[in-house]
PDB file of C-alpha atoms and ligand atoms in Angstrom:
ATOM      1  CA  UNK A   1       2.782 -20.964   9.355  1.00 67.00           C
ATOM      2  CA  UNK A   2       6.057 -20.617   7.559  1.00 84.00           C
ATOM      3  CA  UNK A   3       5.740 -16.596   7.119  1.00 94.00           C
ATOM      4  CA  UNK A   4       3.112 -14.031   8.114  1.00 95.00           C
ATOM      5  CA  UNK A   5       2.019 -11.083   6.105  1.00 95.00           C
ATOM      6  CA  UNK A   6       0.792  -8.235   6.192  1.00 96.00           C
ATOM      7  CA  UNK A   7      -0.244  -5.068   3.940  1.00 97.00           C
ATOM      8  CA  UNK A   8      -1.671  -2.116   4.646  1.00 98.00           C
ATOM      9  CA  UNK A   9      -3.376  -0.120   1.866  1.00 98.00           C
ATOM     10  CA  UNK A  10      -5.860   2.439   0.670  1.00 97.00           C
ATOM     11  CA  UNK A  11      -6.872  -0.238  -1.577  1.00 97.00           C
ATOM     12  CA  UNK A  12      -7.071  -3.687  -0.087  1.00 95.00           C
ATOM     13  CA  UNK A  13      -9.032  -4.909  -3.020  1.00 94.00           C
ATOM     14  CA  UNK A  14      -6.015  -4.421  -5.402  1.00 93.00           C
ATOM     15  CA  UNK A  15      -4.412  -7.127  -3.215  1.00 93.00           C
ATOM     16  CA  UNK A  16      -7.150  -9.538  -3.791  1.00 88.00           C
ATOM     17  CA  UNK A  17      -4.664 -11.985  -6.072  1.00 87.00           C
ATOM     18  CA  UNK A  18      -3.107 -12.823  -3.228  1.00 85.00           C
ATOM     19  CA  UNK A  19      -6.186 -15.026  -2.618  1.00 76.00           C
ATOM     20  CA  UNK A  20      -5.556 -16.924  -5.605  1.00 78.00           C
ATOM     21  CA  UNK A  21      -2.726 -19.409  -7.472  1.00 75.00           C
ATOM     22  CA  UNK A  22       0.093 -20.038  -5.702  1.00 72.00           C
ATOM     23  CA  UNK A  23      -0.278 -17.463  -2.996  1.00 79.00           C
ATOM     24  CA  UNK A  24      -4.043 -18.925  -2.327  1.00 80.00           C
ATOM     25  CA  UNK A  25      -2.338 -22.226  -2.209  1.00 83.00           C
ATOM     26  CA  UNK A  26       0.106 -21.378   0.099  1.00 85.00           C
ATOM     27  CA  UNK A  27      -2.355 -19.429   2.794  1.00 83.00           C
ATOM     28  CA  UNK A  28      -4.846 -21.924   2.167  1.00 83.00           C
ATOM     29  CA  UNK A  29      -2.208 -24.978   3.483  1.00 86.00           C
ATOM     30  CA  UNK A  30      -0.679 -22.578   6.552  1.00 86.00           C
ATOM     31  CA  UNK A  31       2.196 -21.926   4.900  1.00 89.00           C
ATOM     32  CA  UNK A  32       1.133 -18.254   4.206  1.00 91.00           C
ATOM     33  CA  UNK A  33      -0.572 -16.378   6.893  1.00 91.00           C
ATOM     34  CA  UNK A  34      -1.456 -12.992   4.740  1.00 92.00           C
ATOM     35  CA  UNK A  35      -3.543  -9.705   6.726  1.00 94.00           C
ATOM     36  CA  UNK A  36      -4.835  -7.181   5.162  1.00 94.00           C
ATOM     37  CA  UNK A  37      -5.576  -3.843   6.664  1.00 96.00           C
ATOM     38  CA  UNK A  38      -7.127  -0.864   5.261  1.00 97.00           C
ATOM     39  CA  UNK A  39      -5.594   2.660   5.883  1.00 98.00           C
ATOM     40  CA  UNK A  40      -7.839   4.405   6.131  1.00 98.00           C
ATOM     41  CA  UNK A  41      -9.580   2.422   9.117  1.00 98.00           C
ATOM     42  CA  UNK A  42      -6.942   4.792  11.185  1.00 98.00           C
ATOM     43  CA  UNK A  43      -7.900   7.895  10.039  1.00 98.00           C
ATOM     44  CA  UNK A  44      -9.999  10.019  12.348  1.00 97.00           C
ATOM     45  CA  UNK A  45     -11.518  13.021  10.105  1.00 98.00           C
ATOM     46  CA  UNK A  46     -15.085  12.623   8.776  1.00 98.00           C
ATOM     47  CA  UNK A  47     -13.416  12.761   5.151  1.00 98.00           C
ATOM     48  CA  UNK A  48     -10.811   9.839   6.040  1.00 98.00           C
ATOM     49  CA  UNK A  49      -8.104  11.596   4.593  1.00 98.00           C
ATOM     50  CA  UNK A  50      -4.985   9.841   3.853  1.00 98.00           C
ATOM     51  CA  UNK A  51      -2.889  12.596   2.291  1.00 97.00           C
ATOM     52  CA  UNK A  52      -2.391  16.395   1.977  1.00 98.00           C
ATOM     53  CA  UNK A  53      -0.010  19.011   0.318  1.00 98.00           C
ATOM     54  CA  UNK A  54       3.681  18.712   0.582  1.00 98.00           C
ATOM     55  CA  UNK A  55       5.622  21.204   2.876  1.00 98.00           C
ATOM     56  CA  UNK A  56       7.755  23.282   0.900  1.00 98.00           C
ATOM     57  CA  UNK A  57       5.825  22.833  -2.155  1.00 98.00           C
ATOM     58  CA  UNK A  58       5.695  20.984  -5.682  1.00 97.00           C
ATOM     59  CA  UNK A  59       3.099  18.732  -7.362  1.00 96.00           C
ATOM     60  CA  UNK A  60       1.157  15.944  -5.966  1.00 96.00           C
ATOM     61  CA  UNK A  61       0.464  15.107  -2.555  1.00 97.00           C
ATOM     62  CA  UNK A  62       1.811  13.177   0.439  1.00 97.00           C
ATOM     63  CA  UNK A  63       0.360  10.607   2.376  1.00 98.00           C
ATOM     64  CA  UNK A  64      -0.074  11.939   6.154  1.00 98.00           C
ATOM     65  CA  UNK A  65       1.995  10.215   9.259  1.00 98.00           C
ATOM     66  CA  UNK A  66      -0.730   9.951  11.365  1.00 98.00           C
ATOM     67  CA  UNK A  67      -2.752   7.323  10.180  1.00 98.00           C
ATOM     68  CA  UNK A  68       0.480   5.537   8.912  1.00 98.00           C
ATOM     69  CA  UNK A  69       1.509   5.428  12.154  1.00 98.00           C
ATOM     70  CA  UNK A  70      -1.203   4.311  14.124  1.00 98.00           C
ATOM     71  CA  UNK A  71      -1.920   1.615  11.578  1.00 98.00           C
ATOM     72  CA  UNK A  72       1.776   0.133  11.686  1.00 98.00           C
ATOM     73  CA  UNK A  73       1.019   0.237  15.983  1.00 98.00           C
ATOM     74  CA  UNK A  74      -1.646  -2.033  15.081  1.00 98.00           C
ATOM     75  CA  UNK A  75      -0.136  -4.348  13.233  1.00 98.00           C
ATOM     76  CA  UNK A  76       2.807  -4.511  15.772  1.00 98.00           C
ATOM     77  CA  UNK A  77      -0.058  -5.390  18.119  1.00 97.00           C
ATOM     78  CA  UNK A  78      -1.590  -7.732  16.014  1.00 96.00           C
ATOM     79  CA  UNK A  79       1.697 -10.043  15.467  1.00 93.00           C
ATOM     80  CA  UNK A  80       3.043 -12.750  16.838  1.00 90.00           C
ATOM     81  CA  UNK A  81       4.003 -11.614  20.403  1.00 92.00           C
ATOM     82  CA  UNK A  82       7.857 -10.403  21.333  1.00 92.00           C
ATOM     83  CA  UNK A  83       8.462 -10.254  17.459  1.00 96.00           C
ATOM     84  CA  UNK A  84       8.318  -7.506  14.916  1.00 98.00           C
ATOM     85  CA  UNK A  85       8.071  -7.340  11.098  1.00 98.00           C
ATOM     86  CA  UNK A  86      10.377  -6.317   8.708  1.00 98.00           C
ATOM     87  CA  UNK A  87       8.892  -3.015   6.917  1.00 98.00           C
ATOM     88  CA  UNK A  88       9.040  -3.613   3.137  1.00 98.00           C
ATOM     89  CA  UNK A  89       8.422  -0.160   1.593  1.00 98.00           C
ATOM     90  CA  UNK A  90       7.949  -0.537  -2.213  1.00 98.00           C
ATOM     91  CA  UNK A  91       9.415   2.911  -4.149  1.00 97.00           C
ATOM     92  CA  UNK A  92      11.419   3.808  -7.251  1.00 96.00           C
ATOM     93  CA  UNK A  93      13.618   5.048  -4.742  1.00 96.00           C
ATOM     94  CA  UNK A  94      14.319   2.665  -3.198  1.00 97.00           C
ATOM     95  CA  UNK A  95      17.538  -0.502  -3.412  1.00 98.00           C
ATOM     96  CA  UNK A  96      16.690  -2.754  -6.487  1.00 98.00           C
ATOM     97  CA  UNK A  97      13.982  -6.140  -5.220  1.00 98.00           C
ATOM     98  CA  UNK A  98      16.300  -8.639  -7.137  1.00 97.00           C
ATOM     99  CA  UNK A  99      16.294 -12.495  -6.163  1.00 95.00           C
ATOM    100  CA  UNK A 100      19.180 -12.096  -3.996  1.00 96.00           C
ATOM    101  CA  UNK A 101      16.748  -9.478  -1.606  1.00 98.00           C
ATOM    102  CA  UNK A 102      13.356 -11.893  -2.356  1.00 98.00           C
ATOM    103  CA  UNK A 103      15.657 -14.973  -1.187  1.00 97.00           C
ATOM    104  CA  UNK A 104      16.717 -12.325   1.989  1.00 98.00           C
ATOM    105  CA  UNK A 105      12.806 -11.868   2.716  1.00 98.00           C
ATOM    106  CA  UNK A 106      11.697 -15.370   2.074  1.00 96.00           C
ATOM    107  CA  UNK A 107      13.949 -15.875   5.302  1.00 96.00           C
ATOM    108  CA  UNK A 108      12.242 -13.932   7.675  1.00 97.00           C
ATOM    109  CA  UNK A 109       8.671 -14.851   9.243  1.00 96.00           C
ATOM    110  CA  UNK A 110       7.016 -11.806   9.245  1.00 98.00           C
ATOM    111  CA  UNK A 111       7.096  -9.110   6.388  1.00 98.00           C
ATOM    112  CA  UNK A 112       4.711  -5.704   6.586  1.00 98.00           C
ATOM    113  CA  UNK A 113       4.232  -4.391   2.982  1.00 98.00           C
ATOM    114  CA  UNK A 114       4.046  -0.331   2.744  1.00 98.00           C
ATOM    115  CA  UNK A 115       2.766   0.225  -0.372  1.00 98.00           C
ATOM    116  CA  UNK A 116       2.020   4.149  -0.964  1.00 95.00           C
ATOM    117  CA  UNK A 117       0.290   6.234  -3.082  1.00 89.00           C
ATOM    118  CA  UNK A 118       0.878   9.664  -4.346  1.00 83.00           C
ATOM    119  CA  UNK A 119       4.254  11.064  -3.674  1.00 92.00           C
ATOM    120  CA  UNK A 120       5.179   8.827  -1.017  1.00 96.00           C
ATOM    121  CA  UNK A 121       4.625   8.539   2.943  1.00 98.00           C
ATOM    122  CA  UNK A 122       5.800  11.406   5.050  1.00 98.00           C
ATOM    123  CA  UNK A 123       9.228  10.132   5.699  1.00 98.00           C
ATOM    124  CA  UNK A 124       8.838  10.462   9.487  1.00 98.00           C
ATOM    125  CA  UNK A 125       6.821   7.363   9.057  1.00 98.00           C
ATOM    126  CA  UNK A 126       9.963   5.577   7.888  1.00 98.00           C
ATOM    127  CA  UNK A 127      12.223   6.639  10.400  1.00 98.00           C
ATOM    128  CA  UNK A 128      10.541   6.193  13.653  1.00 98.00           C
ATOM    129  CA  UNK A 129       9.683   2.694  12.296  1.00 98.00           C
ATOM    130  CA  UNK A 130      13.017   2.049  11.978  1.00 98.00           C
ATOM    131  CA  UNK A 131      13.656   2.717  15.504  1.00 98.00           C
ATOM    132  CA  UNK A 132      11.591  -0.362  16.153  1.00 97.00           C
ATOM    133  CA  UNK A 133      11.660  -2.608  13.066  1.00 98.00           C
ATOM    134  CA  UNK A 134      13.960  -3.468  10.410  1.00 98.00           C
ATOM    135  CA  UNK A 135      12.936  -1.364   7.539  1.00 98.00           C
ATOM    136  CA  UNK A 136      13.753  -2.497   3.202  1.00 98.00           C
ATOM    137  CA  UNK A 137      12.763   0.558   0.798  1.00 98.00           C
ATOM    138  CA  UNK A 138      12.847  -1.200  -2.781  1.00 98.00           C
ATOM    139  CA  UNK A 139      12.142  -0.564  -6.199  1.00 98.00           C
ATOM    140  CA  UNK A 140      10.991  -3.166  -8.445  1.00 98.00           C
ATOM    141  CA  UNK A 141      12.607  -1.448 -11.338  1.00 98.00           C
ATOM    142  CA  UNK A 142      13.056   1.962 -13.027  1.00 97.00           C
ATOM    143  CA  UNK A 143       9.352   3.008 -13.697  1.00 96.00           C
ATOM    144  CA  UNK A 144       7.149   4.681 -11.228  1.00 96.00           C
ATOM    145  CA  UNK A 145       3.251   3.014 -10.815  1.00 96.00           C
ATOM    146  CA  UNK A 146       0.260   5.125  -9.428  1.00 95.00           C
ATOM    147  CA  UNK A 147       1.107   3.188  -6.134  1.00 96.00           C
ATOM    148  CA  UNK A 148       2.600   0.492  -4.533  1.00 97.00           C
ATOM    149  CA  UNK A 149       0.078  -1.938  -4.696  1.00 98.00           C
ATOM    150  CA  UNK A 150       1.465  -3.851  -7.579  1.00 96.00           C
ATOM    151  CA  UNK A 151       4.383  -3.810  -6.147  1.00 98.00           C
ATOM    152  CA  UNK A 152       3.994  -5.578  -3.517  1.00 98.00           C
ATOM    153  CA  UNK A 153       2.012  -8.101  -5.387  1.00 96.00           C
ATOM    154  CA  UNK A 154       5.163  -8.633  -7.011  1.00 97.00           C
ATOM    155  CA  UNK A 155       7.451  -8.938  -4.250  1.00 98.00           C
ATOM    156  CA  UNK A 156       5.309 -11.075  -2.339  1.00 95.00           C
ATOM    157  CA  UNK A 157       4.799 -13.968  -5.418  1.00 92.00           C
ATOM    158  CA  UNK A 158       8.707 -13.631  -6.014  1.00 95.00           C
ATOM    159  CA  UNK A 159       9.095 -14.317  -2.420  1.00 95.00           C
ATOM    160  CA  UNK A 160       6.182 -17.116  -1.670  1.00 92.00           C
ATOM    161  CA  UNK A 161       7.489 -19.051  -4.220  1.00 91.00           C
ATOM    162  CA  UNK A 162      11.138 -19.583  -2.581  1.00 92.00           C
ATOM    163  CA  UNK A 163       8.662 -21.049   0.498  1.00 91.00           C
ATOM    164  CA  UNK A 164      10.032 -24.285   0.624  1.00 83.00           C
ATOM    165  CA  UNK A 165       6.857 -26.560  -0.485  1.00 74.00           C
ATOM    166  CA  UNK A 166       4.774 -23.465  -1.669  1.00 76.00           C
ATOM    167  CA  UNK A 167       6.470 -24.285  -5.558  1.00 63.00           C
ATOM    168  CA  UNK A 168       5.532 -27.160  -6.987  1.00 58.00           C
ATOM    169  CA  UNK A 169       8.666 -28.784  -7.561  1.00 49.00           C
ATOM    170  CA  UNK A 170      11.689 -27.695  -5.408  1.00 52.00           C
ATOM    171  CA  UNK A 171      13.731 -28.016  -7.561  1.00 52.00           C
ATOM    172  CA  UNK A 172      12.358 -25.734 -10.397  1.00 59.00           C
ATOM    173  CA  UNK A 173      13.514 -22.166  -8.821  1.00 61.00           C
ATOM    174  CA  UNK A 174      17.273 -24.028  -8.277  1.00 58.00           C
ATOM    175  CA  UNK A 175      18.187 -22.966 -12.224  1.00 54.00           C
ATOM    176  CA  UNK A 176      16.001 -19.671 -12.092  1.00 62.00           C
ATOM    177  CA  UNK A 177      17.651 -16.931 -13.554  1.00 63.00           C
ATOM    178  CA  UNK A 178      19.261 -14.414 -11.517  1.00 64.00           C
ATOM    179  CA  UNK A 179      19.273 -17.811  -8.291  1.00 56.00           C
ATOM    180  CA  UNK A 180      22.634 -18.671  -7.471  1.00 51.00           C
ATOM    181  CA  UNK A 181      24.501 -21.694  -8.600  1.00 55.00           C
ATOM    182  CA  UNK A 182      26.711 -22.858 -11.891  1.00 56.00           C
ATOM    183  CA  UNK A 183      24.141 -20.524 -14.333  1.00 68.00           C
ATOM    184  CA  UNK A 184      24.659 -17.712 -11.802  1.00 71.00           C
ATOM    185  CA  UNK A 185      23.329 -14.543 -13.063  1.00 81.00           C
ATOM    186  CA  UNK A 186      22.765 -15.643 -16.692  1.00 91.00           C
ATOM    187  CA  UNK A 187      19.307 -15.061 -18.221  1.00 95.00           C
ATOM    188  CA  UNK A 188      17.579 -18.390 -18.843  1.00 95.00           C
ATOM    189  CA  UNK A 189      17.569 -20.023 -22.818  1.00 97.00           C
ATOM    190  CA  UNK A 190      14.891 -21.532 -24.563  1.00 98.00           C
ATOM    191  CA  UNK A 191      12.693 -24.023 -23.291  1.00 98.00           C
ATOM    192  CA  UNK A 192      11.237 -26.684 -25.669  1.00 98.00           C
ATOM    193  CA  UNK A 193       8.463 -29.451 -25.012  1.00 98.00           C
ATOM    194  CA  UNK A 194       6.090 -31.932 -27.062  1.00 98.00           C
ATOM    195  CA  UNK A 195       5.927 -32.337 -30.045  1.00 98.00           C
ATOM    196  CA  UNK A 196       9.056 -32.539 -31.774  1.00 98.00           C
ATOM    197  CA  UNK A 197       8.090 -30.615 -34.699  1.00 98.00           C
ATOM    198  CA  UNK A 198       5.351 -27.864 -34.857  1.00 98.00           C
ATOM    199  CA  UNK A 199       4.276 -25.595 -37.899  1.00 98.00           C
ATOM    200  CA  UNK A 200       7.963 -26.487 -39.680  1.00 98.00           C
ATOM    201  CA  UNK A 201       9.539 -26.269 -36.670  1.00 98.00           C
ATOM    202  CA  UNK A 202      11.868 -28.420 -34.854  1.00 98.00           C
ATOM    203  CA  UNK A 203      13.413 -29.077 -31.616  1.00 98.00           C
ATOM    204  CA  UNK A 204      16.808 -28.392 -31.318  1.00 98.00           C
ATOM    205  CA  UNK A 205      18.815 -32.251 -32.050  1.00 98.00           C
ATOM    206  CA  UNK A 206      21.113 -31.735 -28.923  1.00 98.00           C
ATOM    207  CA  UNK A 207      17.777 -32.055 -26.979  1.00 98.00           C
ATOM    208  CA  UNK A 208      16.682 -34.871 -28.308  1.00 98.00           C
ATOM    209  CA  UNK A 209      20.143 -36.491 -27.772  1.00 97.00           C
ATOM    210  CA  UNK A 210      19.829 -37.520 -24.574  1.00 97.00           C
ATOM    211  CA  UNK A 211      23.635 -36.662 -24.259  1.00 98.00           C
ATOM    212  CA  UNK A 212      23.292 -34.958 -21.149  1.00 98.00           C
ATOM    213  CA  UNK A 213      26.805 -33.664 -21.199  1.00 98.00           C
ATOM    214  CA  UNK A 214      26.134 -31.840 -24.821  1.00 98.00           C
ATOM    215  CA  UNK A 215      23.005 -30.663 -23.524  1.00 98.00           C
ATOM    216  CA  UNK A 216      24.339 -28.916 -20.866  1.00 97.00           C
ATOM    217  CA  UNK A 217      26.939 -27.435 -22.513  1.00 97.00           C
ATOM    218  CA  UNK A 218      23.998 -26.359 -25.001  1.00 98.00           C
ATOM    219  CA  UNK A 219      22.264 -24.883 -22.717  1.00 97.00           C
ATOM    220  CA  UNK A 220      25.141 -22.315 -20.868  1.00 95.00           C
ATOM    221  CA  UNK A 221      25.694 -21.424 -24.400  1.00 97.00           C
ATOM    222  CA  UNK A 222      22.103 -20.336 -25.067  1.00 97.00           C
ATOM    223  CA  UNK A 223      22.069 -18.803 -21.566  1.00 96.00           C
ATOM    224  CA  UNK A 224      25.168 -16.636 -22.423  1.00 95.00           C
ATOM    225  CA  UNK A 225      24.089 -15.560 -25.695  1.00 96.00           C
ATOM    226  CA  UNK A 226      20.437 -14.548 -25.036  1.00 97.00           C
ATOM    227  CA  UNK A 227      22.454 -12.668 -21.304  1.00 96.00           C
ATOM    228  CA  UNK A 228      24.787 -11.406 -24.006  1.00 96.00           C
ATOM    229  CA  UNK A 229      21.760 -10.056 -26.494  1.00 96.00           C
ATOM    230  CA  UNK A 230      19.194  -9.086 -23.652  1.00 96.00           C
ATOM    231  CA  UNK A 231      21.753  -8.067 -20.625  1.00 95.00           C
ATOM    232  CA  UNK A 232      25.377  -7.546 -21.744  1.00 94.00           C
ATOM    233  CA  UNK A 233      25.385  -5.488 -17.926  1.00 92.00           C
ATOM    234  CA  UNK A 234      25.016  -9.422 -16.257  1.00 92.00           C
ATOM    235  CA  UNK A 235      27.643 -10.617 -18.824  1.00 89.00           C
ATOM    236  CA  UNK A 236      30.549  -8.839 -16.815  1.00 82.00           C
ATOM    237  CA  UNK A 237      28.614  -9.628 -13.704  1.00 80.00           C
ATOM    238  CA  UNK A 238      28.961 -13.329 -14.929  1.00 76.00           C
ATOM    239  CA  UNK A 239      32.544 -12.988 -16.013  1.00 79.00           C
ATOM    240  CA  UNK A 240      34.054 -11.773 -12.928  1.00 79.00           C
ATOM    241  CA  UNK A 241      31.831 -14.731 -10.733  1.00 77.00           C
ATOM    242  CA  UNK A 242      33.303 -17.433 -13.098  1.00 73.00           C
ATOM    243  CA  UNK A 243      36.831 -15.725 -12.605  1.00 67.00           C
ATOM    244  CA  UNK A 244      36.408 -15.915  -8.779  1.00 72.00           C
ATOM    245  CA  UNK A 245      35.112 -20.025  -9.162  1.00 69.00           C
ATOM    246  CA  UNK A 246      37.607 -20.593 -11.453  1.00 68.00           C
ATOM    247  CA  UNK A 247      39.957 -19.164  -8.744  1.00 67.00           C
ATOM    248  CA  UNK A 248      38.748 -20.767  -5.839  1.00 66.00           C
ATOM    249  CA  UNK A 249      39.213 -24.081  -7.508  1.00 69.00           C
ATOM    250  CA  UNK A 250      42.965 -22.963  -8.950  1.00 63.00           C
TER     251      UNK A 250
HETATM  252  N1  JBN B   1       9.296   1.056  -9.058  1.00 79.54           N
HETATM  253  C1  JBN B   1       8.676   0.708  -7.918  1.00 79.54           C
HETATM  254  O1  JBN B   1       9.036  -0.213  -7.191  1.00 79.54           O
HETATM  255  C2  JBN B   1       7.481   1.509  -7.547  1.00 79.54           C
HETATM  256  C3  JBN B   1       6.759   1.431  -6.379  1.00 79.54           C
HETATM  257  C4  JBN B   1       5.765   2.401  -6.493  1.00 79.54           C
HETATM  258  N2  JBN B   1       5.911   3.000  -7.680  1.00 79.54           N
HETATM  259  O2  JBN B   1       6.965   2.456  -8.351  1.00 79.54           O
END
């Protein structure tokens, strides 16, 4: 199969989507081979406990090393033989998951997804993992959820869908926003379809012009004014990768 993954969770049932739509699609033609593993299936107290207080104090709790550890020794185990997984470790503390990183990930063949709960995972967790895999911590934007879980839903449909045959067309992730290329970090404009008019409303004329040349030009101007209204921060971003282009071809 083109990539293997694999999660490991307190709650395996929030991962369920996975199953289904695209992802489904993917695992259910090879292309996707996805493993879930519960936690707590490596803890060793009578309660299962996953977590306990923080040392030197301070709300919430922390989710012990032990059981981390032993279940990322399993999954080591469990993988394809002589390789290891990249450790994806959704936090808000993490480096941003843009499409550059999901284009990074949809590279590799075998991603383990961290997702924690609480206050986090003991960070000796992290570190001796990355003695012995490569290790992303990243935050899917500036909001904290009750755990990772959703997170990694997230990451893993942004990724699956750069699979090459795992999208319906190939071609309809070339113009995505944020995926490199001539609308390089612009925010997509409006789409339009059938019919032509709807409650008083009509499509756009350049659309229906078939002037492809026009439309195009129509479109980057869309693009730039909805980056301009919506993400002025992508606007210089934009600016300065034009510059260089124009540049290049100087
Ligand atoms: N912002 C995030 O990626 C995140 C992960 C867990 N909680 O928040």
């Amino acid at each position: 199969s083109e990539m293997r993954i694999d999660v490991v969770t307190i709650f395996p049932e929030y991962l369920e989507p996975l199953n289904v739509s695209l992802v489904g699609k993917a695992r259910a033609r090879g292309q996707l081979d996805v493993h879930l593993h519960d936690l707590r299936s490596w803890t060793t107290d009578v309660h299962r406990t996953v977590d306990d207080t923080p040392y030197g104090g301070g709300p919430g709790m922390v989710m012990k090393p032990e059981p981390w550890g032993a279940a990322l020794d399993a999954v080591l185990a469990q993988g394809p033989e002589g390789e290891v997984p990249t450790l994806v470790v959704p936090t808000p503390s993490g480096r941003p998951f843009t499409q550059e990183l999901a284009q990074d990930l949809a590279g590799r063949s075998w991603l383990a997804f961290a997702p924690a709960r609480y206050e986090g995972i003991d960070r000796r967790v992290i570190e001796e993992a990355a003695t012995r895999m490569p290790v992303v911590e990243a935050s899917i934007g500036d909001y904290v959820l009750a755990g990772g879980e959703v997170a990694v839903l997230v990451m893993v449909e942004a990724v699956a869908r750069l699979l090459p045959g795992v999208l319906g067309n190939a071609e309809s992730h070339r113009d995505d926003s944020f995926a490199p290329g001539a609308m390089a970090d612009l925010l997509e404009g409006p789409v339009y379809t059938k019919p032509a008019e709807w409650r008083g409303r009509e499509v756009p004329e350049v659309l229906l012009s078939g002037h492809h040349g026009k439309i195009a030009r129509w479109r980057r101007e869309q693009a730039f004014a909805r980056t301009l209204a919506n993400r002025p921060d992508l606007v210089d971003r934009w600016r300065l990768g034009s510059f260089d282009k124009k540049e290049r071809e100087a």
